[in-house]
Amino acid sequence: GRSARLPQRRVTAVQLPLGPDRSLVTVGNIGALRAPYNYIAMVPQRDLLNLLADEARLEPSFSLRMSTEATSFLMERGRVTGVRYRTSDGRTGELRATLTVACDGRGSSARSLPELRLRKFTCPMDAWWFRLPRHESDPRGLVGGIGDRFLTVVIDRGEYWQCAALIPKGSDGRRRAAGLDRFIADFTAAVPWLADRPHALRSWDEVKLLDVRLDRLRRWHRPGLLCIGDAAHAMSPVFGIGINLAVEDAVAAARYLVGPLREGTVGLRDVRAVQRRRWPTAALTQALQRIAHARVVEPVLAGRPPFGDPRRARRITDLLTTSPWLNRVPAYFFAYGAVREHPPTASVR
Ligand SMILES: Cc1cc2nc3c(=O)[nH]c(=O)nc-3n(C[C@H](O)[C@H](O)[C@H](O)COP(=O)(O)OP(=O)(O)OC[C@H]3O[C@@H](n4cnc5c(N)ncnc54)[C@H](O)[C@@H]3O)c2cc1C
């Protein structure tokens, strides 16, 4: 389809520095999955969003309002009946709907509705986010690095590396005060093959702080409202699959709700069915992220070896890399999540 024609970089492997002397080991061999879904297409976000908007516009009843912020819910007799909105030029209005889907991320206003009850998990890190130039001779794909009290992931975006450095939560100010040169030294120790270019980073202004959160609503719905994606379950960057989950939630919601929406009768039972379908995947993925936080992120950021013992880390890596079947599990998980979602037949063109 059109997605294959977007400018893209195809990633077929996820690598971590878990080998002898921190050599890179492939822990997710996506290329081994069955074609045509045997790669991650890294595409510019703008192109992907434009593609989604263009395809959606082919639906006769679809309309997209850009630069329009939902400011509050419309309520009638305890039911959400739409939203109030404000445009970037200050106009305000109301939009009414049979069902309002909150897919507005972890800052969603739906999360403040008390009956949805937000459950927060402790999260040991925040992320610094910056770019470095990429050379053709560099490794390809997603590459992780472990340094002294420091974890990094670099994402192959073709001409540049999108770099994420995980730092202990709340340590941004202190670390910045230690100076950019200190950070560059720490970073190159973690990713030695990038040591020839961190000076492309000229000031702290090029390093953004991203707040990392991990939490989940106990209920994703109330009459007239359904939360999906980060609005229902804010994901950590660990494994890089939060976007997959958000898209899978939307696909599952479409499949469960297409019938009731056509009949104009979306009941609590229908939205409950979406949560019942998606909750296990979100809960399992967040449980794995919490294990990774506790066993890898937290110890490394505190200056201890991951998994508490280098030999145990080695055994786990050996198991993942030597067994062709176990090697496919992380790849399958990166590609499809815990449960594979299929779109409703009516939406497949
Ligand atoms: C540091 C960091 C790095 C990450 N890296 C990755 C990664 O590499 N890969 C990955 O898969 N996941 C990653 N994640 C997780 C991922 O970002 C989320 O899980 C994913 O973006 C959730 O998608 P979403 O559509 O639910 O929400 P979002 O992507 O947050 O999208 C919400 C949208 O709603 C809009 N919006 C918000 N409020 C309103 C409003 N009031 N009215 C109208 N619109 C509104 C926003 O502008 C935004 O466009 C990372 C997370 C963090 C914190």
Coordinates of N, CA and C and ligand atoms in Angstrom, one line a residue, residues 45 68-71 103-109 127 129 155 157 210-213 228-231 233-237 239-244 246, ligand 1:
Q45 N 7.6 11.2 11.4 CA 6.3 11.2 12.0 C 5.3 12.0 11.2
T68 N -6.9 22.2 17.0 CA -8.1 22.3 17.8 C -7.9 21.5 19.0
E69 N -8.1 22.2 20.2 CA -7.9 21.5 21.5 C -9.2 21.2 22.2
A70 N -9.4 19.9 22.6 CA -10.5 19.6 23.4 C -10.3 20.2 24.8
T71 N -11.2 21.0 25.3 CA -11.0 21.6 26.5 C -11.7 21.0 27.7
C103 N -8.0 9.7 23.0 CA -6.7 9.2 22.5 C -5.7 10.3 22.5
D104 N -5.8 11.1 23.6 CA -4.9 12.3 23.7 C -3.8 12.2 24.6
G105 N -3.3 10.9 24.8 CA -2.0 10.7 25.4 C -2.1 10.8 27.0
R106 N -0.9 10.8 27.6 CA -0.8 10.6 29.0 C -1.3 11.9 29.8
G107 N -1.4 13.0 29.1 CA -1.9 14.2 29.7 C -3.5 14.3 29.5
S108 N -4.1 13.3 29.1 CA -5.5 13.3 28.7 C -6.4 13.8 29.9
S109 N -7.3 14.7 29.5 CA -8.2 15.2 30.6 C -9.1 14.1 31.1
A127 N 14.2 10.8 30.4 CA 15.0 10.6 29.2 C 15.5 12.0 28.6
W129 N 16.8 13.6 25.1 CA 16.4 13.3 23.7 C 17.2 14.2 22.8
I155 N 18.4 5.4 17.8 CA 17.4 4.9 16.8 C 17.9 5.4 15.4
R157 N 17.6 6.8 12.1 CA 16.7 7.5 11.3 C 17.3 7.9 9.9
L210 N 12.6 14.6 28.6 CA 11.3 14.0 28.5 C 10.9 13.2 29.7
D211 N 9.8 13.6 30.3 CA 9.3 13.0 31.6 C 8.8 11.6 31.2
V212 N 9.3 10.6 31.9 CA 8.8 9.2 31.7 C 7.9 8.8 32.8
R213 N 6.7 8.3 32.3 CA 5.7 7.8 33.3 C 5.2 6.4 33.0
I228 N -8.1 5.1 25.0 CA -7.2 4.1 24.4 C -5.8 4.7 24.4
G229 N -4.8 3.9 24.1 CA -3.4 4.4 24.0 C -2.9 4.9 25.3
D230 N -2.0 5.9 25.3 CA -1.4 6.4 26.5 C -2.5 7.0 27.5
A231 N -3.6 7.4 26.9 CA -4.7 8.0 27.8 C -5.1 6.9 28.7
H233 N -3.2 3.9 29.3 CA -2.0 3.3 29.9 C -0.8 3.9 29.4
A234 N -0.2 4.8 30.2 CA 1.0 5.5 29.7 C 2.2 4.6 29.8
M235 N 2.9 4.5 28.6 CA 4.0 3.5 28.5 C 5.4 4.2 28.7
S236 N 6.3 3.4 29.2 CA 7.7 3.8 29.3 C 8.3 3.6 27.9
P237 N 9.5 4.2 27.6 CA 10.1 4.0 26.3 C 10.7 2.6 26.2
F239 N 11.6 -1.0 25.4 CA 11.2 -1.8 24.3 C 10.6 -1.0 23.1
G240 N 10.4 0.3 23.2 CA 9.9 1.1 22.1 C 8.7 0.6 21.4
I241 N 7.7 0.2 22.3 CA 6.5 -0.3 21.6 C 5.2 0.4 22.1
G242 N 5.3 1.5 22.7 CA 4.1 2.3 23.2 C 3.2 2.7 22.0
I243 N 3.9 3.0 20.9 CA 3.1 3.5 19.7 C 2.3 2.2 19.2
N244 N 3.0 1.1 19.1 CA 2.3 -0.1 18.7 C 1.1 -0.4 19.5
A246 N -0.8 1.7 21.2 CA -1.8 2.7 20.9 C -2.5 2.4 19.6
Ligands
LIG1 C1 11.0 9.5 26.3 C2 10.0 8.6 25.6 C3 10.4 7.9 24.5 C4 9.5 7.0 23.8 N1 10.0 6.3 22.8 C5 9.2 5.4 22.1 C6 9.6 4.7 21.0 O1 10.7 4.9 20.5 N2 8.7 3.9 20.4 C7 7.4 3.7 20.9 O2 6.7 2.9 20.3 N3 7.0 4.4 22.0 C8 7.8 5.2 22.6 N4 7.4 5.9 23.7 C9 6.0 5.7 24.2 C10 5.1 6.4 23.2 O3 5.5 7.8 23.1 C11 3.6 6.4 23.6 O4 3.3 5.1 24.2 C12 2.7 6.7 22.4 O5 3.1 7.9 21.8 C13 1.2 6.7 22.8 O6 0.5 7.1 21.7 P1 -0.9 7.9 21.9 O7 -1.4 8.2 20.5 O8 -1.8 7.2 22.8 O9 -0.5 9.3 22.6 P2 0.4 10.5 22.0 O10 1.4 10.0 21.1 O11 0.8 11.2 23.2 O12 -0.6 11.4 21.1 C14 -1.6 12.1 21.7 C15 -2.1 13.2 20.8 O13 -3.2 13.9 21.3 C16 -3.0 15.3 21.1 N5 -3.7 16.0 22.3 C17 -3.3 16.0 23.6 N6 -4.2 16.7 24.3 C18 -5.2 17.1 23.4 C19 -6.4 17.9 23.5 N7 -6.8 18.4 24.7 N8 -7.1 18.1 22.4 C20 -6.7 17.6 21.2 N9 -5.6 16.9 21.0 C21 -4.8 16.7 22.1 C22 -1.4 15.5 21.2 O14 -1.1 16.7 20.6 C23 -1.0 14.2 20.5 O15 -0.9 14.5 19.1 C24 8.2 6.8 24.4 C25 7.8 7.5 25.5 C26 8.7 8.4 26.1 C27 8.2 9.1 27.4

